[in-house]
Every structure is written in structure tokens, then in C-alpha cells.
mmCIF file of C-alpha atoms in Angstrom:
data_model
loop_
_atom_site.group_PDB
_atom_site.id
_atom_site.type_symbol
_atom_site.label_atom_id
_atom_site.label_comp_id
_atom_site.label_asym_id
_atom_site.label_seq_id
_atom_site.Cartn_x
_atom_site.Cartn_y
_atom_site.Cartn_z
ATOM 1 C CA MET A 1 -9.125 -0.777 -14.071
ATOM 2 C CA ALA A 2 -10.114 2.381 -12.726
ATOM 3 C CA THR A 3 -11.833 5.314 -14.752
ATOM 4 C CA SER A 4 -11.853 8.472 -12.729
ATOM 5 C CA GLU A 5 -8.908 9.692 -10.713
ATOM 6 C CA ILE A 6 -8.186 7.894 -7.484
ATOM 7 C CA PHE A 7 -5.797 9.677 -4.705
ATOM 8 C CA PHE A 8 -4.066 8.198 -1.685
ATOM 9 C CA GLY A 9 -4.010 11.071 0.576
ATOM 10 C CA PRO A 10 -2.440 13.956 -1.686
ATOM 11 C CA PHE A 11 -1.000 11.560 -4.227
ATOM 12 C CA LYS A 12 -2.833 10.136 -7.284
ATOM 13 C CA VAL A 13 -2.821 6.135 -7.433
ATOM 14 C CA THR A 14 -5.371 5.499 -10.305
ATOM 15 C CA THR A 15 -2.840 3.361 -12.074
ATOM 16 C CA GLN A 16 -1.979 1.420 -9.019
ATOM 17 C CA VAL A 17 -5.150 0.646 -8.100
ATOM 18 C CA PHE A 18 -5.749 -3.828 -8.468
ATOM 19 C CA TYR A 19 -8.793 -4.046 -6.469
ATOM 20 C CA LYS A 20 -11.817 -1.737 -5.552
ATOM 21 C CA THR A 21 -15.174 -2.167 -4.198
ATOM 22 C CA ARG A 22 -17.957 0.448 -3.372
ATOM 23 C CA LEU A 23 -15.975 2.287 -0.585
ATOM 24 C CA SER A 24 -12.540 0.648 -0.659
ATOM 25 C CA MET A 25 -9.447 0.132 -2.927
ATOM 26 C CA ALA A 26 -6.422 -1.975 -2.840
ATOM 27 C CA ILE A 27 -3.300 -0.555 -4.508
ATOM 28 C CA VAL A 28 0.581 -1.844 -4.692
ATOM 29 C CA ASN A 29 3.023 -0.216 -2.790
ATOM 30 C CA ILE A 30 5.982 1.994 -4.139
ATOM 31 C CA LYS A 31 8.248 0.937 -1.499
ATOM 32 C CA PRO A 32 7.330 -2.717 -0.235
ATOM 33 C CA ILE A 33 9.124 -4.392 2.587
ATOM 34 C CA LEU A 34 8.533 -7.634 1.002
ATOM 35 C CA PRO A 35 7.445 -8.953 -2.103
ATOM 36 C CA GLY A 36 3.684 -8.738 -2.162
ATOM 37 C CA HIS A 37 3.238 -5.672 0.166
ATOM 38 C CA VAL A 38 0.148 -3.978 -0.573
ATOM 39 C CA LEU A 39 -2.493 -1.561 0.749
ATOM 40 C CA VAL A 40 -6.288 -1.052 1.414
ATOM 41 C CA CYS A 41 -7.473 1.860 1.791
ATOM 42 C CA PRO A 42 -11.002 3.566 2.025
ATOM 43 C CA LEU A 43 -11.808 5.193 -1.315
ATOM 44 C CA ARG A 44 -12.559 8.455 0.654
ATOM 45 C CA VAL A 45 -9.724 10.275 1.816
ATOM 46 C CA VAL A 46 -9.857 10.064 5.515
ATOM 47 C CA ALA A 47 -6.972 10.425 8.054
ATOM 48 C CA ARG A 48 -8.163 8.292 10.801
ATOM 49 C CA TYR A 49 -9.373 4.902 11.273
ATOM 50 C CA LYS A 50 -11.591 6.709 14.244
ATOM 51 C CA ASP A 51 -13.356 9.116 11.290
ATOM 52 C CA MET A 52 -14.098 6.182 8.882
ATOM 53 C CA THR A 53 -18.055 5.778 8.739
ATOM 54 C CA ASN A 54 -19.594 2.377 9.943
ATOM 55 C CA GLU A 55 -19.973 1.515 6.571
ATOM 56 C CA GLU A 56 -16.270 2.156 5.472
ATOM 57 C CA VAL A 57 -14.928 -0.071 8.225
ATOM 58 C CA VAL A 58 -17.240 -2.614 7.054
ATOM 59 C CA ASP A 59 -16.181 -2.542 3.538
ATOM 60 C CA HIS A 60 -12.771 -1.749 4.282
ATOM 61 C CA ALA A 61 -12.687 -5.309 6.755
ATOM 62 C CA LEU A 62 -13.710 -7.257 4.013
ATOM 63 C CA ALA A 63 -11.655 -5.832 1.517
ATOM 64 C CA VAL A 64 -8.529 -6.490 3.677
ATOM 65 C CA GLN A 65 -9.630 -10.340 4.182
ATOM 66 C CA LYS A 66 -10.217 -10.949 0.525
ATOM 67 C CA VAL A 67 -6.911 -9.217 -0.554
ATOM 68 C CA ALA A 68 -5.083 -10.721 2.170
ATOM 69 C CA LYS A 69 -6.037 -14.248 0.843
ATOM 70 C CA VAL A 70 -5.094 -13.702 -2.787
ATOM 71 C CA ILE A 71 -1.788 -12.234 -1.782
ATOM 72 C CA GLU A 72 -0.808 -15.112 0.094
ATOM 73 C CA ARG A 73 -1.795 -17.561 -2.611
ATOM 74 C CA VAL A 74 -0.097 -15.367 -5.257
ATOM 75 C CA TYR A 75 3.215 -14.916 -3.124
ATOM 76 C CA GLY A 76 3.187 -18.453 -1.956
ATOM 77 C CA THR A 77 3.224 -17.719 2.088
ATOM 78 C CA THR A 78 1.991 -19.043 4.898
ATOM 79 C CA GLY A 79 0.904 -15.896 6.778
ATOM 80 C CA ALA A 80 0.231 -11.993 6.818
ATOM 81 C CA THR A 81 1.103 -8.927 8.852
ATOM 82 C CA VAL A 82 -1.864 -7.061 8.734
ATOM 83 C CA ALA A 83 -1.170 -3.437 10.311
ATOM 84 C CA ILE A 84 -2.648 0.126 10.494
ATOM 85 C CA GLN A 85 -0.980 3.004 11.774
ATOM 86 C CA ASP A 86 -3.421 5.215 12.901
ATOM 87 C CA GLY A 87 -1.835 8.812 13.253
ATOM 88 C CA ALA A 88 1.331 10.473 12.588
ATOM 89 C CA SER A 89 2.549 9.680 16.295
ATOM 90 C CA ALA A 90 1.749 6.100 15.529
ATOM 91 C CA GLY A 91 4.022 6.205 12.321
ATOM 92 C CA GLN A 92 1.552 6.853 9.733
ATOM 93 C CA SER A 93 3.448 8.721 6.827
ATOM 94 C CA VAL A 94 0.409 9.539 4.345
ATOM 95 C CA PRO A 95 -2.703 11.199 6.143
ATOM 96 C CA HIS A 96 -5.255 8.406 4.542
ATOM 97 C CA VAL A 97 -6.056 5.536 6.506
ATOM 98 C CA HIS A 98 -4.342 2.463 4.889
ATOM 99 C CA THR A 99 -3.927 -1.237 5.964
ATOM 100 C CA HIS A 100 -0.703 -2.774 5.676
ATOM 101 C CA ILE A 101 -1.097 -6.363 4.180
ATOM 102 C CA ILE A 102 2.529 -7.611 4.016
ATOM 103 C CA PRO A 103 2.906 -11.469 2.907
ATOM 104 C CA ARG A 104 5.168 -13.570 5.483
ATOM 105 C CA LYS A 105 7.024 -16.629 5.531
ATOM 106 C CA LEU A 106 8.741 -18.098 8.403
ATOM 107 C CA ASN A 107 12.162 -16.574 9.037
ATOM 108 C CA ASP A 108 11.500 -13.940 6.232
ATOM 109 C CA PHE A 109 13.292 -11.472 8.784
ATOM 110 C CA PRO A 110 15.967 -12.235 11.681
ATOM 111 C CA SER A 111 12.789 -11.583 14.165
ATOM 112 C CA ILE A 112 9.149 -11.850 13.540
ATOM 113 C CA ASP A 113 8.373 -8.486 14.826
ATOM 114 C CA ASP A 114 11.425 -6.810 12.525
ATOM 115 C CA VAL A 115 8.425 -6.243 10.245
ATOM 116 C CA TYR A 116 7.108 -3.188 12.156
ATOM 117 C CA THR A 117 10.815 -1.758 12.313
ATOM 118 C CA HIS A 118 10.616 -1.649 8.572
ATOM 119 C CA LEU A 119 7.303 0.053 8.691
ATOM 120 C CA GLU A 120 8.600 2.725 11.204
ATOM 121 C CA SER A 121 11.789 3.420 9.560
ATOM 122 C CA SER A 122 12.442 6.323 7.069
ATOM 123 C CA GLU A 123 12.580 2.999 4.343
ATOM 124 C CA GLY A 124 9.092 2.713 4.719
ATOM 125 C CA ASN A 125 8.125 6.495 4.859
ATOM 126 C CA VAL A 126 6.254 6.505 1.665
ATOM 127 C CA GLY A 127 4.778 10.368 2.301
ATOM 128 C CA LYS A 128 8.250 11.572 2.258
ATOM 129 C CA PHE A 129 9.516 9.557 -0.802
ATOM 130 C CA PHE A 130 6.344 10.987 -2.655
ATOM 131 C CA GLU A 131 7.186 14.397 -1.379
ATOM 132 C CA TYR A 132 11.187 14.090 -2.638
ATOM 133 C CA GLN A 133 9.615 12.557 -6.092
ATOM 134 C CA ARG A 134 7.321 15.666 -6.711
ATOM 135 C CA GLN A 135 10.153 18.396 -5.388
ATOM 136 C CA ARG A 136 13.155 16.909 -6.680
ATOM 137 C CA LYS A 137 13.012 18.920 -9.756
ATOM 138 C CA ILE A 138 12.226 22.316 -7.767
ATOM 139 C CA VAL A 139 14.290 22.189 -4.723
ATOM 140 C CA GLU A 140 18.041 20.841 -4.932
ATOM 141 C CA GLU A 141 18.726 21.196 -1.271
ATOM 142 C CA GLN A 142 15.439 19.113 -0.044
ATOM 143 C CA LYS A 143 16.599 16.676 -3.052
ATOM 144 C CA LYS A 144 20.176 15.940 -1.158
ATOM 145 C CA GLU A 145 18.614 15.546 2.219
ATOM 146 C CA LEU A 146 15.630 13.162 1.226
ATOM 147 C CA VAL A 147 17.835 11.193 -1.198
ATOM 148 C CA VAL A 148 20.061 9.916 1.302
ATOM 149 C CA GLU A 149 16.952 8.907 3.581
ATOM 150 C CA SER A 150 15.342 6.526 0.975
ATOM 151 C CA MET A 151 18.549 5.047 -0.703
ATOM 152 C CA ASN A 152 18.240 2.170 1.522
ATOM 153 C CA ARG A 153 14.815 0.952 -0.109
ATOM 154 C CA PRO A 154 14.072 2.743 -3.333
ATOM 155 C CA GLY A 155 10.932 3.295 -4.858
ATOM 156 C CA ARG A 156 9.718 1.489 -7.507
ATOM 157 C CA SER A 157 9.245 2.745 -11.446
ATOM 158 C CA MET A 158 5.563 3.280 -12.290
ATOM 159 C CA GLU A 159 6.456 0.657 -15.007
ATOM 160 C CA GLU A 160 7.174 -2.005 -12.280
ATOM 161 C CA MET A 161 3.981 -1.130 -10.233
ATOM 162 C CA GLU A 162 1.887 -1.075 -12.999
ATOM 163 C CA GLU A 163 2.694 -4.490 -14.348
ATOM 164 C CA GLU A 164 2.039 -5.823 -10.716
ATOM 165 C CA THR A 165 -1.323 -3.950 -10.768
ATOM 166 C CA ARG A 166 -2.317 -5.999 -13.809
ATOM 167 C CA MET A 167 -1.235 -9.277 -12.287
ATOM 168 C CA LEU A 168 -3.076 -8.554 -9.215
ATOM 169 C CA THR A 169 -5.945 -7.230 -10.885
ATOM 170 C CA ALA A 170 -6.218 -10.666 -13.003
ATOM 171 C CA GLU A 171 -5.755 -12.622 -9.834
ATOM 172 C CA MET A 172 -8.294 -11.021 -7.754
ATOM 173 C CA GLU A 173 -10.921 -11.584 -10.996
ATOM 174 C CA LYS A 174 -10.077 -15.116 -11.030
ATOM 175 C CA GLU A 175 -10.910 -15.300 -7.199
ATOM 176 C CA GLU A 176 -14.168 -13.132 -7.773
ATOM 177 C CA THR A 177 -14.843 -15.947 -10.347
ATOM 178 C CA LYS A 178 -13.984 -18.635 -8.088
ATOM 179 C CA ARG A 179 -16.223 -17.413 -5.555
ATOM 180 C CA SER A 180 -19.131 -16.761 -7.482
ATOM 181 C CA SER A 181 -19.325 -20.341 -8.960
ATOM 182 C CA LEU A 182 -19.605 -22.077 -5.455
#
């Protein structure tokens, strides 16, 4: 789908982009909490929500709405947790604004709010996972420390993410075709 390199913070995610507007993108998640857990981000790497332009905020919100609708349909869910962790103190692990869209079903966690515990845990720390991936060949000691933290919910392979990207790209295109025919 993408023709030029696209980044999520410092990480290249070009092949994980399944929806793109002029100012926003939606990407599959390397460590989804539940099936269908995706991220919507501004194309411009901007760390905090308050630093987005008005135009970016509007485009981002509309992209979140469109993506959430398709994700719920595709994954057969009845709701979604839509969350932004704005800044490191709020649990943001990659310094690039991103909205989590997590499709939800009744009783998918013992408590409805358990999803937030997963977002804040080391299991959901994508930044640390990517750092591990980048450094594992270089620094053996860091590898040991980070492997223990990432074992509970290992990241998916590039092939798995690209397969989901292709499927969701097709589903987003179907939605756009359906909307334009109304």
C-alpha cells in the first residue's frame, strides 16, 4: 500500500500500514492485547497529542472512527476500547501519538478495565520490544533482561503482521467503496 518509508516513532512500519489518509495512518500491532488491536497515528512523528495541529487532530479522529467501525465488523465484536496514552508518565512506550483500537466482546477479560492493566504492563511495552529486536545481536546482557520481560506476550512475526495488513487493507477498501456508493 505505502510507497515511501513510514515511521512509528523511530521504527519503520511501512509494511504494517493498512489505512492511510493525507495526515494519518493505521497500523497493525506487533503485540496485540486482543485480536484486531491496531493503532492509528498521525503520519508526522509527533510525541504528544497537544503538539498535533488542529488539522491533524480532526483527520486522526475521523481515521479512528473509520478504522474502529471496520475492526469491529471484521473481528465480530460489539465494542472497542479506544485509548491514547499521552506521554511516558501515562504509559506511552513509543514517542509518537497513537490511539489504540482494541475490539472488545463482553467478558473478554475478567474485568472490563483489565485491558488498561495490559496496556500499561511490560507485555504492552512495544518500545522496549522493538529496542530488544534492534539490540539483540549487539548486546547479549540486554537481550537476557528484555527477553524475560517480553515472554508473556511475544511479538508477532513480520509475515503475520503483513498478512493481517493485507486483509485489513482489503476490508478498508471495501468500506470506502460501500460508502462512496451510498
